[in-house]
Coordinates of C-alpha atoms and ligand atoms in Angstrom, one line a residue:
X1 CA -17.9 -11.6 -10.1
X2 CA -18.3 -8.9 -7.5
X3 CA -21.8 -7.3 -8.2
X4 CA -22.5 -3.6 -8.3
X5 CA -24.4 -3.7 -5.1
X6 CA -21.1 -4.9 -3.8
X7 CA -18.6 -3.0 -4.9
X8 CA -20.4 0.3 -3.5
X9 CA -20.8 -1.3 -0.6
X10 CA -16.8 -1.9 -0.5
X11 CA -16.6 1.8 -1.4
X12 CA -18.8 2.8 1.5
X13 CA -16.1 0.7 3.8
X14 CA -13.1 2.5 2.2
X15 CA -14.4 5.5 2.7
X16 CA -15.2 5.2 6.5
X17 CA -11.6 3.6 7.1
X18 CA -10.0 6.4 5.0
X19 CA -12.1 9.4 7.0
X20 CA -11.7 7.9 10.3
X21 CA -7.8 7.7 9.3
X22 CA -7.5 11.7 9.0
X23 CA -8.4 12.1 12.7
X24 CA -5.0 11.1 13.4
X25 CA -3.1 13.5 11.8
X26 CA -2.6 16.8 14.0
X27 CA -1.7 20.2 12.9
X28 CA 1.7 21.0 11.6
X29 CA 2.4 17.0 10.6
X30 CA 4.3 15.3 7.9
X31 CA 1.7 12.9 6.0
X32 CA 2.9 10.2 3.9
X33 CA -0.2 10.0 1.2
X34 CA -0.5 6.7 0.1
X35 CA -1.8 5.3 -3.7
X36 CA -4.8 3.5 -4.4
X37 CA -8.6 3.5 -4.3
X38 CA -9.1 3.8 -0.2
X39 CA -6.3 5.8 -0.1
X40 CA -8.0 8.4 -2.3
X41 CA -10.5 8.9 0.7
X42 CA -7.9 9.7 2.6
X43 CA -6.3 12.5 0.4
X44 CA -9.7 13.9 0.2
X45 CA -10.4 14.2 3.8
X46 CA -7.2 15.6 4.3
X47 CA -7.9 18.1 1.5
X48 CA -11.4 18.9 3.5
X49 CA -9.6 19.9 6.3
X50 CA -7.0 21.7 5.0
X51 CA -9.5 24.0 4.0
X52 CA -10.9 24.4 7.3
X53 CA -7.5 25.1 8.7
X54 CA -5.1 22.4 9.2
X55 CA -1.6 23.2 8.2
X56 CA 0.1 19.8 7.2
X57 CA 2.5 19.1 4.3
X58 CA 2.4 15.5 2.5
X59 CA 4.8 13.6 1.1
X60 CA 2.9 11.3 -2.0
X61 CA 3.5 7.8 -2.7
X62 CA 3.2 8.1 -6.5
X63 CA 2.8 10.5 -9.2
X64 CA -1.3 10.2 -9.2
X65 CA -1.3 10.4 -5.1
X66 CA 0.7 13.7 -5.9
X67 CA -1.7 15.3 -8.5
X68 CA -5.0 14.7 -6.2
X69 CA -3.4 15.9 -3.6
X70 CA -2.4 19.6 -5.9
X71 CA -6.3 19.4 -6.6
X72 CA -7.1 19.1 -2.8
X73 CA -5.0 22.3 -2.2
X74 CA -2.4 19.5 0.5
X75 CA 1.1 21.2 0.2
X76 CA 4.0 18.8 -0.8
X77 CA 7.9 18.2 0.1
X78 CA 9.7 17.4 -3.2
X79 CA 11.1 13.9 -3.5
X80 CA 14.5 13.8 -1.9
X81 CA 13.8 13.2 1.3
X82 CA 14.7 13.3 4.0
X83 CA 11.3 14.0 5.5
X84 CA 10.5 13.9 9.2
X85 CA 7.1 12.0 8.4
X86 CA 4.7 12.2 11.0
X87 CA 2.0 9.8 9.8
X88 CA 2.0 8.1 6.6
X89 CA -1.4 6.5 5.5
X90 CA -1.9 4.1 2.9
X91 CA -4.1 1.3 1.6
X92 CA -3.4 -2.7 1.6
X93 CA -4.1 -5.8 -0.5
X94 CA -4.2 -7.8 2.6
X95 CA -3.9 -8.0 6.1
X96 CA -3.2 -10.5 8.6
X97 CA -3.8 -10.9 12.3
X98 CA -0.2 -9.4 13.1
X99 CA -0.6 -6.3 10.9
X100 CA 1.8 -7.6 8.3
X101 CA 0.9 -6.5 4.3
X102 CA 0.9 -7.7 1.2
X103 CA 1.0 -4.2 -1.2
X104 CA 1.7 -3.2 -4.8
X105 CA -1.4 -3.8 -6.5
X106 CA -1.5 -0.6 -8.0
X107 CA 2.5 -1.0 -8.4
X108 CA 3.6 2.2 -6.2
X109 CA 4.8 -0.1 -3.6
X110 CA 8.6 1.0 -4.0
X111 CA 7.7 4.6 -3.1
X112 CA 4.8 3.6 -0.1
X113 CA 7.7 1.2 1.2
X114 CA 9.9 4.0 1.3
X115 CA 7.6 6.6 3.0
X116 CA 6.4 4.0 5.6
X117 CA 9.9 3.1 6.8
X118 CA 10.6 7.0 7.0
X119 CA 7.4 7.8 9.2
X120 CA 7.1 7.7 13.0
X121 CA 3.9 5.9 12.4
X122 CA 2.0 4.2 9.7
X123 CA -1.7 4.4 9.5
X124 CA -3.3 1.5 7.2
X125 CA -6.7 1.6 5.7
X126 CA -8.8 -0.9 4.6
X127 CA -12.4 -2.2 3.8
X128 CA -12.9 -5.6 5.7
X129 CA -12.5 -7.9 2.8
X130 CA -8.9 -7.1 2.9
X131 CA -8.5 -9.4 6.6
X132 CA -7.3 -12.9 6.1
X133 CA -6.0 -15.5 8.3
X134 CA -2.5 -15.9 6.1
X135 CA -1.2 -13.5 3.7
X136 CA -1.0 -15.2 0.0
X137 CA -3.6 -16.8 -2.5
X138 CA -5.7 -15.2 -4.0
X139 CA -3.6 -12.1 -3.8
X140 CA -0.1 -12.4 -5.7
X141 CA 2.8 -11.1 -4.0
X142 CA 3.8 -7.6 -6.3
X143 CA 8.1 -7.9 -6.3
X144 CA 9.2 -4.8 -8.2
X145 CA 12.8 -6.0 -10.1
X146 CA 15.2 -3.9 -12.2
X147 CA 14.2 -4.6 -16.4
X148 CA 17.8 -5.4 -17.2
X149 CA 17.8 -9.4 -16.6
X150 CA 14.4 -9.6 -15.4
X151 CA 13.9 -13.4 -16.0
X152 CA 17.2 -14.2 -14.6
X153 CA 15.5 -13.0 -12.1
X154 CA 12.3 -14.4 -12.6
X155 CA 13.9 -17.7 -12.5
X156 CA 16.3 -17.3 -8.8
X157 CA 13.0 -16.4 -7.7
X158 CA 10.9 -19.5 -9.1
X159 CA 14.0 -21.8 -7.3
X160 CA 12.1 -20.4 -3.9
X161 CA 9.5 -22.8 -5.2
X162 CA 7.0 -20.2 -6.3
X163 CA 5.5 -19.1 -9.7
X164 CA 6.2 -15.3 -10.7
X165 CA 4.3 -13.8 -13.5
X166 CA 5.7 -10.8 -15.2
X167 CA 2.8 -8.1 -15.1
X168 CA 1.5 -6.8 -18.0
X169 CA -1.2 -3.9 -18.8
X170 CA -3.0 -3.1 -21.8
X171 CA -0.9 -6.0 -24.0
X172 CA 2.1 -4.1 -22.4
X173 CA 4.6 -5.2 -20.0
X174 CA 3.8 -3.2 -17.0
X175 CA 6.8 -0.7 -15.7
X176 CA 6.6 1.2 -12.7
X177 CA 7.0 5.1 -12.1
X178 CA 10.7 4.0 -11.3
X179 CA 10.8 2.2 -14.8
X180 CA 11.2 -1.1 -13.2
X181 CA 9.0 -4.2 -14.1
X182 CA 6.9 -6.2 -11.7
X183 CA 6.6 -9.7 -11.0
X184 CA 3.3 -11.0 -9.7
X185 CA 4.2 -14.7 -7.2
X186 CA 1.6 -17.1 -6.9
X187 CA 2.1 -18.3 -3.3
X188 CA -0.6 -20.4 -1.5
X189 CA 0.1 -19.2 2.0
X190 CA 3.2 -16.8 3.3
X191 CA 3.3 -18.6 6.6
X192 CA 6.8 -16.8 6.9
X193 CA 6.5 -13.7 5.9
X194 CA 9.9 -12.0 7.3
X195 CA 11.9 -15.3 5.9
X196 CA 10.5 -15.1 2.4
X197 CA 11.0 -11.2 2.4
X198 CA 14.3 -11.9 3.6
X199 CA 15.3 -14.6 1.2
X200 CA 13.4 -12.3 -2.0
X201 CA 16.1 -9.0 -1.2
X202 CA 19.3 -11.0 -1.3
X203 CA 18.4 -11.9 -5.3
X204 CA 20.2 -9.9 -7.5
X205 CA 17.2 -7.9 -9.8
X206 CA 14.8 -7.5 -6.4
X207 CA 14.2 -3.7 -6.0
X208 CA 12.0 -3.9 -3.8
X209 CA 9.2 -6.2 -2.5
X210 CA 5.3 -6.1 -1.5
X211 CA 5.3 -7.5 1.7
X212 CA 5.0 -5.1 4.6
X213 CA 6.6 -6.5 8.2
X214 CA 6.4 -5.6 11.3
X215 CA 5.6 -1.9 9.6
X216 CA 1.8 -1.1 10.7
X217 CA 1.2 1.0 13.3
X218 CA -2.7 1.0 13.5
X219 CA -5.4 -0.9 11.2
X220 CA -8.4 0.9 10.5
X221 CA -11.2 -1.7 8.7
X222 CA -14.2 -0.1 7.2
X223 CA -17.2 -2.8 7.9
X224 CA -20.6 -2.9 7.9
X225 CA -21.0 -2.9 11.7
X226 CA -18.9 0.5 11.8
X227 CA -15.1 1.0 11.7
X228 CA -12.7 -1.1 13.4
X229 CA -9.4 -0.2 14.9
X230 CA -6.5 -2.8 15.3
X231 CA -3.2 -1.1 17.0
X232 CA 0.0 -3.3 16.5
X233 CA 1.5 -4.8 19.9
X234 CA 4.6 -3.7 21.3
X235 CA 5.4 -1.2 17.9
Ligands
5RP1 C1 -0.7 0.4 -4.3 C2 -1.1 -0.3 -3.1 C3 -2.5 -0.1 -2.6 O1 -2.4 0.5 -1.3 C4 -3.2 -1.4 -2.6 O2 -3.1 -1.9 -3.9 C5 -4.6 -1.2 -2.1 O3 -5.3 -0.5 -3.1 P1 -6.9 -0.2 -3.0 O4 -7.1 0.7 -1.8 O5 -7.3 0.4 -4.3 O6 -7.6 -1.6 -2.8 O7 -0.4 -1.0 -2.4 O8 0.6 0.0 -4.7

Protein backbone atom coordinates (compact mmCIF):
# COMPACT_ATOMS: atom_id res chain seq x y z
CA UNK A 1 0.00 0.00 0.00
CA UNK A 2 1.30 3.40 -1.02
CA UNK A 3 2.68 5.03 2.28
CA UNK A 4 2.01 8.57 3.39
CA UNK A 5 5.47 9.66 2.65
CA UNK A 6 4.50 8.58 -0.80
CA UNK A 7 1.57 9.85 -1.71
CA UNK A 8 2.72 13.54 -0.78
CA UNK A 9 5.47 12.95 -2.61
CA UNK A 10 3.04 12.15 -5.73
CA UNK A 11 1.19 15.34 -4.69
CA UNK A 12 4.43 17.34 -4.90
CA UNK A 13 4.77 15.84 -8.64
CA UNK A 14 1.16 16.77 -9.60
CA UNK A 15 1.51 19.88 -8.46
CA UNK A 16 4.77 20.87 -10.46
CA UNK A 17 3.25 19.25 -13.73
CA UNK A 18 -0.14 21.12 -13.14
CA UNK A 19 1.82 24.70 -12.43
CA UNK A 20 4.23 24.33 -15.07
CA UNK A 21 1.07 23.49 -17.37
CA UNK A 22 -0.52 27.13 -16.85
CA UNK A 23 2.52 28.72 -18.53
CA UNK A 24 1.00 27.70 -21.67
CA UNK A 25 -2.06 29.30 -21.60
CA UNK A 26 -1.87 33.12 -23.01
CA UNK A 27 -4.21 35.85 -22.42
CA UNK A 28 -7.62 35.94 -23.96
CA UNK A 29 -7.59 31.74 -24.40
CA UNK A 30 -10.22 29.17 -24.29
CA UNK A 31 -9.12 26.53 -21.46
CA UNK A 32 -10.56 23.18 -21.42
CA UNK A 33 -10.27 22.43 -17.35
CA UNK A 34 -9.88 19.02 -16.96
CA UNK A 35 -11.15 16.56 -13.69
CA UNK A 36 -9.15 14.92 -11.28
CA UNK A 37 -6.58 15.27 -8.48
CA UNK A 38 -3.53 16.92 -10.73
CA UNK A 39 -5.91 18.61 -12.64
CA UNK A 40 -7.01 20.50 -9.53
CA UNK A 41 -3.45 22.15 -9.58
CA UNK A 42 -4.09 23.26 -12.61
CA UNK A 43 -7.47 25.04 -12.02
CA UNK A 44 -5.81 26.62 -9.09
CA UNK A 45 -2.94 28.08 -10.87
CA UNK A 46 -5.08 29.28 -13.36
CA UNK A 47 -7.30 30.82 -10.70
CA UNK A 48 -3.82 32.52 -9.25
CA UNK A 49 -3.43 34.25 -12.30
CA UNK A 50 -6.53 35.27 -13.11
CA UNK A 51 -6.26 37.37 -10.29
CA UNK A 52 -3.15 38.92 -11.31
CA UNK A 53 -4.70 39.68 -14.64
CA UNK A 54 -5.14 37.08 -17.12
CA UNK A 55 -8.39 37.17 -18.98
CA UNK A 56 -9.19 33.50 -20.04
CA UNK A 57 -12.57 31.77 -20.05
CA UNK A 58 -12.76 27.80 -19.32
CA UNK A 59 -14.76 25.32 -20.48
CA UNK A 60 -14.95 22.35 -17.37
CA UNK A 61 -14.81 18.84 -17.92
CA UNK A 62 -17.33 17.93 -15.10
CA UNK A 63 -19.59 19.41 -12.70
CA UNK A 64 -16.75 19.46 -9.66
CA UNK A 65 -14.05 20.94 -12.36
CA UNK A 66 -16.79 23.57 -12.82
CA UNK A 67 -17.46 24.49 -9.17
CA UNK A 68 -13.56 24.94 -8.28
CA UNK A 69 -13.18 26.80 -11.01
CA UNK A 70 -16.46 29.48 -9.63
CA UNK A 71 -14.36 29.38 -6.36
CA UNK A 72 -11.04 30.44 -8.29
CA UNK A 73 -13.01 33.41 -9.80
CA UNK A 74 -12.11 31.35 -13.88
CA UNK A 75 -15.08 32.58 -15.97
CA UNK A 76 -17.01 29.77 -17.83
CA UNK A 77 -18.85 29.08 -21.46
CA UNK A 78 -22.07 27.14 -20.76
CA UNK A 79 -22.20 23.59 -22.12
CA UNK A 80 -23.28 23.70 -25.66
CA UNK A 81 -20.46 24.22 -27.39
CA UNK A 82 -19.27 25.05 -29.77
CA UNK A 83 -16.17 26.53 -28.11
CA UNK A 84 -13.05 27.64 -29.98
CA UNK A 85 -10.76 25.90 -27.16
CA UNK A 86 -7.41 27.12 -27.13
CA UNK A 87 -5.77 24.79 -24.69
CA UNK A 88 -7.49 22.09 -22.81
CA UNK A 89 -5.50 20.54 -19.88
CA UNK A 90 -6.31 17.55 -18.11
CA UNK A 91 -4.86 14.72 -16.02
CA UNK A 92 -4.14 10.83 -17.13
CA UNK A 93 -4.25 7.34 -15.72
CA UNK A 94 -1.53 6.39 -17.92
CA UNK A 95 0.77 7.30 -20.50
CA UNK A 96 2.78 5.64 -23.05
CA UNK A 97 5.81 6.48 -25.06
CA UNK A 98 3.49 7.80 -28.04
CA UNK A 99 1.38 10.08 -25.79
CA UNK A 100 -1.58 7.83 -26.11
CA UNK A 101 -4.10 7.64 -22.64
CA UNK A 102 -5.90 5.57 -20.76
CA UNK A 103 -8.62 8.13 -18.83
CA UNK A 104 -11.86 7.91 -16.77
CA UNK A 105 -10.77 7.06 -13.47
CA UNK A 106 -12.73 9.63 -11.94
CA UNK A 107 -15.44 8.77 -14.72
CA UNK A 108 -15.63 12.40 -16.45
CA UNK A 109 -13.94 10.96 -19.44
CA UNK A 110 -17.11 11.51 -21.75
CA UNK A 111 -16.86 15.25 -21.21
CA UNK A 112 -12.63 15.51 -21.23
CA UNK A 113 -13.02 13.34 -24.52
CA UNK A 114 -15.18 15.85 -25.84
CA UNK A 115 -13.26 19.06 -24.83
CA UNK A 116 -9.92 17.54 -26.05
CA UNK A 117 -11.15 16.74 -29.58
CA UNK A 118 -12.65 20.38 -29.62
CA UNK A 119 -9.16 22.17 -28.55
CA UNK A 120 -6.38 23.31 -30.90
CA UNK A 121 -4.15 21.69 -28.33
CA UNK A 122 -4.22 19.44 -25.37
CA UNK A 123 -1.94 19.86 -22.49
CA UNK A 124 -1.61 16.52 -20.31
CA UNK A 125 -0.38 16.43 -16.76
CA UNK A 126 0.93 13.97 -14.81
CA UNK A 127 3.14 12.79 -11.81
CA UNK A 128 5.80 10.25 -13.24
CA UNK A 129 4.20 7.06 -11.92
CA UNK A 130 1.66 7.54 -14.52
CA UNK A 131 4.60 6.48 -17.63
CA UNK A 132 4.47 2.98 -18.67
CA UNK A 133 5.86 1.01 -21.49
CA UNK A 134 2.11 -0.32 -22.73
CA UNK A 135 -1.12 1.05 -21.72
CA UNK A 136 -3.23 -1.74 -19.67
CA UNK A 137 -2.80 -3.76 -16.38
CA UNK A 138 -2.94 -2.52 -13.60
CA UNK A 139 -5.07 0.26 -14.80
CA UNK A 140 -8.60 -0.94 -16.17
CA UNK A 141 -9.72 0.58 -19.32
CA UNK A 142 -13.00 3.07 -18.01
CA UNK A 143 -15.83 2.43 -21.24
CA UNK A 144 -18.67 4.66 -20.34
CA UNK A 145 -22.05 2.62 -21.97
CA UNK A 146 -25.67 3.73 -22.06
CA UNK A 147 -27.73 1.87 -18.71
CA UNK A 148 -30.46 0.49 -20.91
CA UNK A 149 -28.82 -3.11 -21.90
CA UNK A 150 -25.72 -2.61 -20.22
CA UNK A 151 -24.66 -6.36 -20.00
CA UNK A 152 -25.71 -6.95 -23.54
CA UNK A 153 -23.15 -4.88 -23.70
CA UNK A 154 -21.00 -6.04 -21.18
CA UNK A 155 -21.03 -9.31 -22.95
CA UNK A 156 -20.25 -7.99 -27.03
CA UNK A 157 -17.54 -6.48 -25.20
CA UNK A 158 -16.22 -9.73 -23.18
CA UNK A 159 -16.34 -11.59 -27.08
CA UNK A 160 -13.21 -9.01 -27.62
CA UNK A 161 -11.62 -11.43 -25.19
CA UNK A 162 -11.49 -9.11 -22.22
CA UNK A 163 -13.12 -9.06 -18.71
CA UNK A 164 -15.36 -5.84 -18.05
CA UNK A 165 -16.46 -5.10 -14.58
CA UNK A 166 -19.40 -2.93 -14.07
CA UNK A 167 -18.18 -0.03 -11.58
CA UNK A 168 -19.74 0.34 -8.48
CA UNK A 169 -19.38 3.13 -5.60
CA UNK A 170 -20.42 3.03 -2.16
CA UNK A 171 -22.43 -0.56 -2.71
CA UNK A 172 -23.97 1.54 -5.69
CA UNK A 173 -23.65 1.00 -9.22
CA UNK A 174 -21.65 3.92 -10.36
CA UNK A 175 -23.42 6.35 -13.03
CA UNK A 176 -21.83 9.15 -14.62
CA UNK A 177 -22.79 12.94 -14.77
CA UNK A 178 -24.35 11.92 -18.12
CA UNK A 179 -26.38 9.01 -16.20
CA UNK A 180 -24.52 6.39 -17.99
CA UNK A 181 -22.80 3.39 -16.26
CA UNK A 182 -19.23 2.41 -16.59
CA UNK A 183 -17.45 -0.67 -17.29
CA UNK A 184 -13.98 -1.16 -15.93
CA UNK A 185 -11.82 -3.90 -18.76
CA UNK A 186 -9.17 -5.91 -17.35
CA UNK A 187 -6.71 -5.99 -20.33
CA UNK A 188 -3.01 -7.08 -19.80
CA UNK A 189 -1.42 -5.00 -22.44
CA UNK A 190 -3.34 -2.52 -25.18
CA UNK A 191 -0.55 -3.25 -27.71
CA UNK A 192 -3.23 -1.76 -30.20
CA UNK A 193 -4.60 0.85 -28.88
CA UNK A 194 -6.42 2.60 -32.17
CA UNK A 195 -7.77 -1.16 -33.11
CA UNK A 196 -9.30 -1.86 -29.79
CA UNK A 197 -10.72 1.80 -29.58
CA UNK A 198 -11.93 1.21 -32.91
CA UNK A 199 -13.46 -2.24 -32.45
CA UNK A 200 -15.14 -0.86 -28.64
CA UNK A 201 -17.31 2.25 -30.68
CA UNK A 202 -18.89 0.02 -33.24
CA UNK A 203 -20.82 -1.94 -30.11
CA UNK A 204 -24.05 -0.97 -29.77
CA UNK A 205 -24.25 0.53 -25.67
CA UNK A 206 -20.40 2.15 -26.04
CA UNK A 207 -20.84 5.92 -25.37
CA UNK A 208 -17.83 6.59 -25.16
CA UNK A 209 -14.40 5.12 -24.27
CA UNK A 210 -11.08 5.91 -22.03
CA UNK A 211 -8.55 5.52 -24.36
CA UNK A 212 -7.00 8.70 -25.68
CA UNK A 213 -5.20 8.45 -29.45
CA UNK A 214 -3.25 10.25 -31.16
CA UNK A 215 -4.94 13.25 -28.91
CA UNK A 216 -1.82 14.70 -26.74
CA UNK A 217 -0.29 17.57 -27.61
CA UNK A 218 2.48 17.96 -24.95
CA UNK A 219 3.26 15.73 -21.70
CA UNK A 220 4.20 17.47 -18.68
CA UNK A 221 5.59 14.71 -15.83
CA UNK A 222 6.07 16.02 -12.39
CA UNK A 223 9.39 13.96 -11.03
CA UNK A 224 11.69 14.13 -8.56
CA UNK A 225 14.56 15.32 -10.76
CA UNK A 226 12.25 18.44 -11.89
CA UNK A 227 9.45 18.53 -14.56
CA UNK A 228 9.65 16.85 -17.81
CA UNK A 229 8.22 17.83 -21.07
CA UNK A 230 7.35 15.29 -23.82
CA UNK A 231 5.78 17.10 -27.18
CA UNK A 232 3.96 14.61 -29.45
CA UNK A 233 5.76 14.16 -33.11
CA UNK A 234 4.27 15.35 -36.11
CA UNK A 235 0.72 16.54 -34.09
C1 LIG B 1 -10.95 11.66 -14.82
C2 LIG B 1 -9.64 11.43 -15.44
C3 LIG B 1 -8.44 11.93 -14.70
O1 LIG B 1 -7.76 12.82 -15.51
C4 LIG B 1 -7.57 10.76 -14.37
O2 LIG B 1 -8.34 9.84 -13.63
C5 LIG B 1 -6.35 11.20 -13.56
O3 LIG B 1 -6.76 11.65 -12.32
P1 LIG B 1 -5.72 12.05 -11.19
O4 LIG B 1 -5.00 13.27 -11.67
O5 LIG B 1 -6.57 12.28 -9.97
O6 LIG B 1 -4.78 10.89 -11.00
O7 LIG B 1 -9.49 10.89 -16.50
O8 LIG B 1 -11.97 11.09 -15.61
Amino acid sequence: MESKVEKQGLEELKRMAAEESVKFVRDGDVVGLGTGSTAKYMVIALGERVRQGLSIKGVPTSQESADLAHKHCIPLLNNDGAWAIDVAIDGADQVDPQLNLIKGGGGALLREKIVAAAARQLIIIVDESKRVPVLGHPMPLPVEVATFGWKSTACQIEQLGVKAVIREHGGQRYKTEAGNYILDLQIDRITDPAGLEARLNVIPGVVETGLFVGRTHVLIVGTPRGVEIQTAANR
